[in-house]
């Protein structure tokens, strides 16, 4: 079965640089979520999209932005990178069937900021 | 804000033991509760999803229960194997929204 695809899997950037993470949800899934997991921490919700519209927003810095495109893939854009942005970034997708939704997580993108 | 706590933080057991992982949450108004497995440096693998109207779900050697009123869930692993060694995360989806609040996880080590 198709899973959530994230690219790149690993990314190394310098401070103050920009990074773009991509997420391709499971086919026909209409909801995408982004989470950030710092070293030794639990995943923290950043932002979500439903049918290409932002549906919820968590603790996402103003330096970050995201969008969902017409083909339902999503991109997380991160600017002015800081050392503290080093983390594993997960994308998850789900199909909302009236509240019964299992979130399927991608393998994550490991971002290292030097 | 919903807070999710998992106890114990770490657990080491000999192979073959049955074990229970605990998860508690502060706000009982949840949609779903999901248990995940995470291997070191890897992604999250969904194990079981319990809808708020359900009491338990089973998959193979895994059984997850939910007591929504008391804000608790347990993950029961029968006949543990070394391959079960991983971090187990519990997450609840907030009422009316589907973002997950995660616990800090229980790191399980099953010794051969």
mmCIF file of C-alpha atoms in Angstrom:
data_model
loop_
_atom_site.group_PDB
_atom_site.id
_atom_site.type_symbol
_atom_site.label_atom_id
_atom_site.label_comp_id
_atom_site.label_asym_id
_atom_site.label_seq_id
_atom_site.Cartn_x
_atom_site.Cartn_y
_atom_site.Cartn_z
ATOM 1 C CA UNK A 1 0.000 0.000 0.000
ATOM 2 C CA UNK A 2 1.154 3.511 -0.745
ATOM 3 C CA UNK A 3 2.477 5.471 2.196
ATOM 4 C CA UNK A 4 3.220 9.086 2.957
ATOM 5 C CA UNK A 5 6.312 10.254 1.128
ATOM 6 C CA UNK A 6 8.586 12.955 2.445
ATOM 7 C CA UNK A 7 11.520 14.548 0.725
ATOM 8 C CA UNK A 8 14.294 15.035 1.271
ATOM 9 C CA UNK A 9 14.940 12.452 3.977
ATOM 10 C CA UNK A 10 17.958 14.338 5.256
ATOM 11 C CA UNK A 11 18.854 17.997 4.924
ATOM 12 C CA UNK A 12 21.806 19.963 6.203
ATOM 13 C CA UNK A 13 21.658 23.740 6.204
ATOM 14 C CA UNK A 14 23.607 26.631 7.626
ATOM 15 C CA UNK A 15 22.144 29.185 10.023
ATOM 16 C CA UNK A 16 20.041 31.856 8.334
ATOM 17 C CA UNK A 17 19.513 29.695 5.253
ATOM 18 C CA UNK A 18 16.158 28.575 3.890
ATOM 19 C CA UNK A 19 14.787 25.040 3.662
ATOM 20 C CA UNK A 20 11.781 23.530 1.909
ATOM 21 C CA UNK A 21 10.361 20.201 3.014
ATOM 22 C CA UNK A 22 7.898 18.310 0.856
ATOM 23 C CA UNK A 23 5.159 15.895 1.745
ATOM 24 C CA UNK A 24 3.137 13.677 -0.572
ATOM 25 C CA UNK A 25 0.101 12.224 1.232
ATOM 26 C CA UNK A 26 -1.425 8.854 0.663
ATOM 27 C CA UNK A 27 -3.557 9.017 -2.507
ATOM 28 C CA UNK A 28 -7.075 10.346 -1.859
ATOM 29 C CA UNK A 29 -6.149 11.631 1.606
ATOM 30 C CA UNK A 30 -7.414 15.179 1.968
ATOM 31 C CA UNK A 31 -5.739 16.262 5.206
ATOM 32 C CA UNK A 32 -2.061 16.884 5.833
ATOM 33 C CA UNK A 33 -0.385 17.587 9.170
ATOM 34 C CA UNK A 34 3.129 18.752 9.983
ATOM 35 C CA UNK A 35 4.884 17.888 13.241
ATOM 36 C CA UNK A 36 8.298 18.762 14.620
ATOM 37 C CA UNK A 37 10.196 16.371 16.889
ATOM 38 C CA UNK A 38 13.261 17.810 18.558
ATOM 39 C CA UNK A 39 16.016 15.567 19.926
ATOM 40 C CA UNK A 40 14.628 13.483 22.785
ATOM 41 C CA UNK A 41 11.262 15.219 22.601
ATOM 42 C CA UNK A 42 7.774 14.183 21.610
ATOM 43 C CA UNK A 43 6.338 15.395 18.307
ATOM 44 C CA UNK A 44 4.768 18.847 18.407
ATOM 45 C CA UNK A 45 2.018 19.864 16.024
ATOM 46 C CA UNK A 46 2.906 22.703 13.647
ATOM 47 C CA UNK A 47 0.131 23.136 11.104
ATOM 48 C CA UNK A 48 -2.496 21.232 9.149
ATOM 49 C CA UNK A 49 -4.398 21.583 5.899
ATOM 50 C CA UNK A 50 -7.741 20.226 4.786
ATOM 51 C CA UNK A 51 -8.691 20.468 1.125
ATOM 52 C CA UNK A 52 -5.877 22.953 0.503
ATOM 53 C CA UNK A 53 -6.989 25.314 3.238
ATOM 54 C CA UNK A 54 -5.189 25.746 6.539
ATOM 55 C CA UNK A 55 -7.309 23.936 9.102
ATOM 56 C CA UNK A 56 -5.320 24.368 12.295
ATOM 57 C CA UNK A 57 -2.151 25.990 13.513
ATOM 58 C CA UNK A 58 0.057 25.020 16.394
ATOM 59 C CA UNK A 59 3.366 26.249 17.678
ATOM 60 C CA UNK A 60 4.768 27.157 14.289
ATOM 61 C CA UNK A 61 7.293 30.021 14.211
ATOM 62 C CA UNK A 62 6.536 33.016 12.027
ATOM 63 C CA UNK A 63 9.668 32.126 10.052
ATOM 64 C CA UNK A 64 7.885 29.009 8.833
ATOM 65 C CA UNK A 65 5.109 28.866 6.275
ATOM 66 C CA UNK A 66 3.311 26.018 4.620
ATOM 67 C CA UNK A 67 0.752 25.329 1.967
ATOM 68 C CA UNK A 68 -1.125 22.501 0.356
ATOM 69 C CA UNK A 69 -1.282 22.391 -3.414
ATOM 70 C CA UNK A 70 -3.995 21.300 -5.841
ATOM 71 C CA UNK A 71 -2.538 17.782 -6.006
ATOM 72 C CA UNK A 72 -2.708 17.677 -2.165
ATOM 73 C CA UNK A 73 1.008 17.607 -1.642
ATOM 74 C CA UNK A 74 2.272 20.040 0.954
ATOM 75 C CA UNK A 75 5.434 22.054 1.436
ATOM 76 C CA UNK A 76 6.877 23.463 4.636
ATOM 77 C CA UNK A 77 9.079 26.475 4.021
ATOM 78 C CA UNK A 78 11.517 27.459 6.731
ATOM 79 C CA UNK A 79 13.494 30.682 6.546
ATOM 80 C CA UNK A 80 16.230 32.267 8.652
ATOM 81 C CA UNK A 81 17.065 28.854 10.055
ATOM 82 C CA UNK A 82 18.292 28.642 13.608
ATOM 83 C CA UNK A 83 20.220 25.925 15.404
ATOM 84 C CA UNK A 84 17.080 25.090 17.376
ATOM 85 C CA UNK A 85 15.258 24.191 14.184
ATOM 86 C CA UNK A 86 17.313 21.005 13.976
ATOM 87 C CA UNK A 87 14.725 18.275 14.339
ATOM 88 C CA UNK A 88 12.847 15.481 12.679
ATOM 89 C CA UNK A 89 9.915 16.879 10.731
ATOM 90 C CA UNK A 90 7.019 14.541 10.170
ATOM 91 C CA UNK A 91 4.187 14.837 7.759
ATOM 92 C CA UNK A 92 1.024 12.830 8.291
ATOM 93 C CA UNK A 93 -2.060 12.415 6.172
ATOM 94 C CA UNK A 94 -5.561 11.243 6.839
ATOM 95 C CA UNK A 95 -8.936 10.936 5.222
ATOM 96 C CA UNK A 96 -11.628 12.477 7.357
ATOM 97 C CA UNK A 97 -14.628 10.189 7.361
ATOM 98 C CA UNK A 98 -16.760 12.079 9.810
ATOM 99 C CA UNK A 99 -14.280 12.104 12.661
ATOM 100 C CA UNK A 100 -12.795 8.651 12.161
ATOM 101 C CA UNK A 101 -9.356 9.364 10.892
ATOM 102 C CA UNK A 102 -6.160 7.450 11.326
ATOM 103 C CA UNK A 103 -3.142 9.603 10.769
ATOM 104 C CA UNK A 104 -0.484 7.900 8.726
ATOM 105 C CA UNK A 105 2.956 9.298 9.245
ATOM 106 C CA UNK A 106 5.751 9.621 6.746
ATOM 107 C CA UNK A 107 9.336 8.601 7.552
ATOM 108 C CA UNK A 108 10.278 12.174 8.379
ATOM 109 C CA UNK A 109 12.864 14.660 7.172
ATOM 110 C CA UNK A 110 15.826 15.072 9.449
ATOM 111 C CA UNK A 111 16.939 18.693 9.316
ATOM 112 C CA UNK A 112 20.318 19.624 10.727
ATOM 113 C CA UNK A 113 21.188 23.293 11.041
ATOM 114 C CA UNK A 114 24.889 24.030 11.464
ATOM 115 C CA UNK B 1 -4.333 22.633 26.626
ATOM 116 C CA UNK B 2 -4.354 18.863 26.430
ATOM 117 C CA UNK B 3 -1.459 17.187 28.237
ATOM 118 C CA UNK B 4 -0.503 13.581 27.656
ATOM 119 C CA UNK B 5 1.633 11.640 30.097
ATOM 120 C CA UNK B 6 3.150 8.229 29.656
ATOM 121 C CA UNK B 7 4.374 6.007 32.445
ATOM 122 C CA UNK B 8 6.892 4.498 32.757
ATOM 123 C CA UNK B 9 9.385 6.503 30.728
ATOM 124 C CA UNK B 10 11.489 3.395 30.233
ATOM 125 C CA UNK B 11 10.919 -0.298 30.748
ATOM 126 C CA UNK B 12 13.219 -3.276 30.469
ATOM 127 C CA UNK B 13 11.776 -6.795 30.516
ATOM 128 C CA UNK B 14 12.952 -10.295 29.639
ATOM 129 C CA UNK B 15 11.658 -11.866 26.487
ATOM 130 C CA UNK B 16 8.290 -13.572 26.818
ATOM 131 C CA UNK B 17 6.850 -11.300 29.471
ATOM 132 C CA UNK B 18 3.473 -9.644 29.153
ATOM 133 C CA UNK B 19 3.600 -5.926 29.784
ATOM 134 C CA UNK B 20 1.426 -2.852 30.073
ATOM 135 C CA UNK B 21 2.222 0.676 28.979
ATOM 136 C CA UNK B 22 0.178 3.514 30.406
ATOM 137 C CA UNK B 23 -1.044 6.745 28.916
ATOM 138 C CA UNK B 24 -3.084 9.443 30.602
ATOM 139 C CA UNK B 25 -4.563 12.654 29.241
ATOM 140 C CA UNK B 26 -5.994 15.678 31.004
ATOM 141 C CA UNK B 27 -8.924 16.546 28.754
ATOM 142 C CA UNK B 28 -11.362 13.687 28.262
ATOM 143 C CA UNK B 29 -13.043 15.365 25.290
ATOM 144 C CA UNK B 30 -11.085 13.534 22.623
ATOM 145 C CA UNK B 31 -11.886 12.215 19.179
ATOM 146 C CA UNK B 32 -9.410 9.376 18.973
ATOM 147 C CA UNK B 33 -6.419 7.920 20.703
ATOM 148 C CA UNK B 34 -3.634 6.364 18.690
ATOM 149 C CA UNK B 35 -0.657 4.294 19.760
ATOM 150 C CA UNK B 36 2.542 4.524 17.724
ATOM 151 C CA UNK B 37 5.854 2.779 17.660
ATOM 152 C CA UNK B 38 9.051 4.661 16.904
ATOM 153 C CA UNK B 39 12.413 3.041 16.317
ATOM 154 C CA UNK B 40 15.506 5.184 16.991
ATOM 155 C CA UNK B 41 15.815 7.976 14.443
ATOM 156 C CA UNK B 42 12.905 6.596 12.456
ATOM 157 C CA UNK B 43 9.343 7.554 11.691
ATOM 158 C CA UNK B 44 6.142 6.741 13.507
ATOM 159 C CA UNK B 45 4.360 3.481 12.841
ATOM 160 C CA UNK B 46 0.688 3.419 13.736
ATOM 161 C CA UNK B 47 -0.186 0.435 15.910
ATOM 162 C CA UNK B 48 -3.760 0.913 17.038
ATOM 163 C CA UNK B 49 -6.439 3.576 16.813
ATOM 164 C CA UNK B 50 -9.264 3.713 19.325
ATOM 165 C CA UNK B 51 -12.220 5.912 18.557
ATOM 166 C CA UNK B 52 -13.663 7.858 21.476
ATOM 167 C CA UNK B 53 -16.760 5.651 21.419
ATOM 168 C CA UNK B 54 -14.747 2.444 21.692
ATOM 169 C CA UNK B 55 -13.278 0.667 24.688
ATOM 170 C CA UNK B 56 -10.498 -1.348 23.108
ATOM 171 C CA UNK B 57 -8.794 -2.462 19.934
ATOM 172 C CA UNK B 58 -6.702 -5.532 19.269
ATOM 173 C CA UNK B 59 -4.066 -6.332 16.691
ATOM 174 C CA UNK B 60 -2.088 -9.525 17.055
ATOM 175 C CA UNK B 61 -0.238 -9.464 20.373
ATOM 176 C CA UNK B 62 -1.294 -5.878 21.027
ATOM 177 C CA UNK B 63 -4.380 -4.736 22.870
ATOM 178 C CA UNK B 64 -5.181 -1.122 23.578
ATOM 179 C CA UNK B 65 -7.908 -0.006 25.934
ATOM 180 C CA UNK B 66 -9.467 3.382 26.473
ATOM 181 C CA UNK B 67 -11.242 4.748 29.523
ATOM 182 C CA UNK B 68 -12.224 8.149 28.285
ATOM 183 C CA UNK B 69 -13.935 9.272 31.473
ATOM 184 C CA UNK B 70 -10.818 8.732 33.558
ATOM 185 C CA UNK B 71 -8.493 9.958 30.825
ATOM 186 C CA UNK B 72 -6.515 6.742 30.530
ATOM 187 C CA UNK B 73 -5.375 4.257 27.963
ATOM 188 C CA UNK B 74 -3.230 1.173 28.240
ATOM 189 C CA UNK B 75 -1.293 -0.752 25.638
ATOM 190 C CA UNK B 76 -0.922 -4.402 26.505
ATOM 191 C CA UNK B 77 1.812 -6.367 24.761
ATOM 192 C CA UNK B 78 1.622 -10.125 25.117
ATOM 193 C CA UNK B 79 4.595 -12.465 24.952
ATOM 194 C CA UNK B 80 7.106 -9.677 24.306
ATOM 195 C CA UNK B 81 9.931 -10.223 21.820
ATOM 196 C CA UNK B 82 13.271 -8.454 21.322
ATOM 197 C CA UNK B 83 11.852 -7.033 18.100
ATOM 198 C CA UNK B 84 9.312 -5.131 20.189
ATOM 199 C CA UNK B 85 12.105 -2.941 21.538
ATOM 200 C CA UNK B 86 11.259 0.621 20.549
ATOM 201 C CA UNK B 87 9.669 3.764 21.923
ATOM 202 C CA UNK B 88 5.905 3.622 22.178
ATOM 203 C CA UNK B 89 4.027 6.888 21.862
ATOM 204 C CA UNK B 90 0.467 7.625 22.762
ATOM 205 C CA UNK B 91 -1.358 10.499 21.064
ATOM 206 C CA UNK B 92 -4.840 11.944 21.376
ATOM 207 C CA UNK B 93 -6.667 14.023 18.826
ATOM 208 C CA UNK B 94 -8.352 17.108 20.151
ATOM 209 C CA UNK B 95 -12.114 17.414 20.020
ATOM 210 C CA UNK B 96 -13.246 19.194 16.830
ATOM 211 C CA UNK B 97 -9.697 19.231 15.531
ATOM 212 C CA UNK B 98 -7.561 16.373 14.403
ATOM 213 C CA UNK B 99 -4.113 17.481 15.457
ATOM 214 C CA UNK B 100 -2.450 15.066 17.835
ATOM 215 C CA UNK B 101 -1.061 15.762 21.264
ATOM 216 C CA UNK B 102 1.716 13.298 21.970
ATOM 217 C CA UNK B 103 3.041 11.846 25.164
ATOM 218 C CA UNK B 104 6.777 11.635 25.739
ATOM 219 C CA UNK B 105 6.765 7.921 25.109
ATOM 220 C CA UNK B 106 7.821 4.764 26.889
ATOM 221 C CA UNK B 107 11.151 3.340 25.787
ATOM 222 C CA UNK B 108 10.837 -0.435 25.851
ATOM 223 C CA UNK B 109 13.764 -2.826 25.869
ATOM 224 C CA UNK B 110 13.009 -6.535 25.590
ATOM 225 C CA UNK B 111 16.045 -8.603 26.529
ATOM 226 C CA UNK B 112 16.665 -11.931 24.775
#
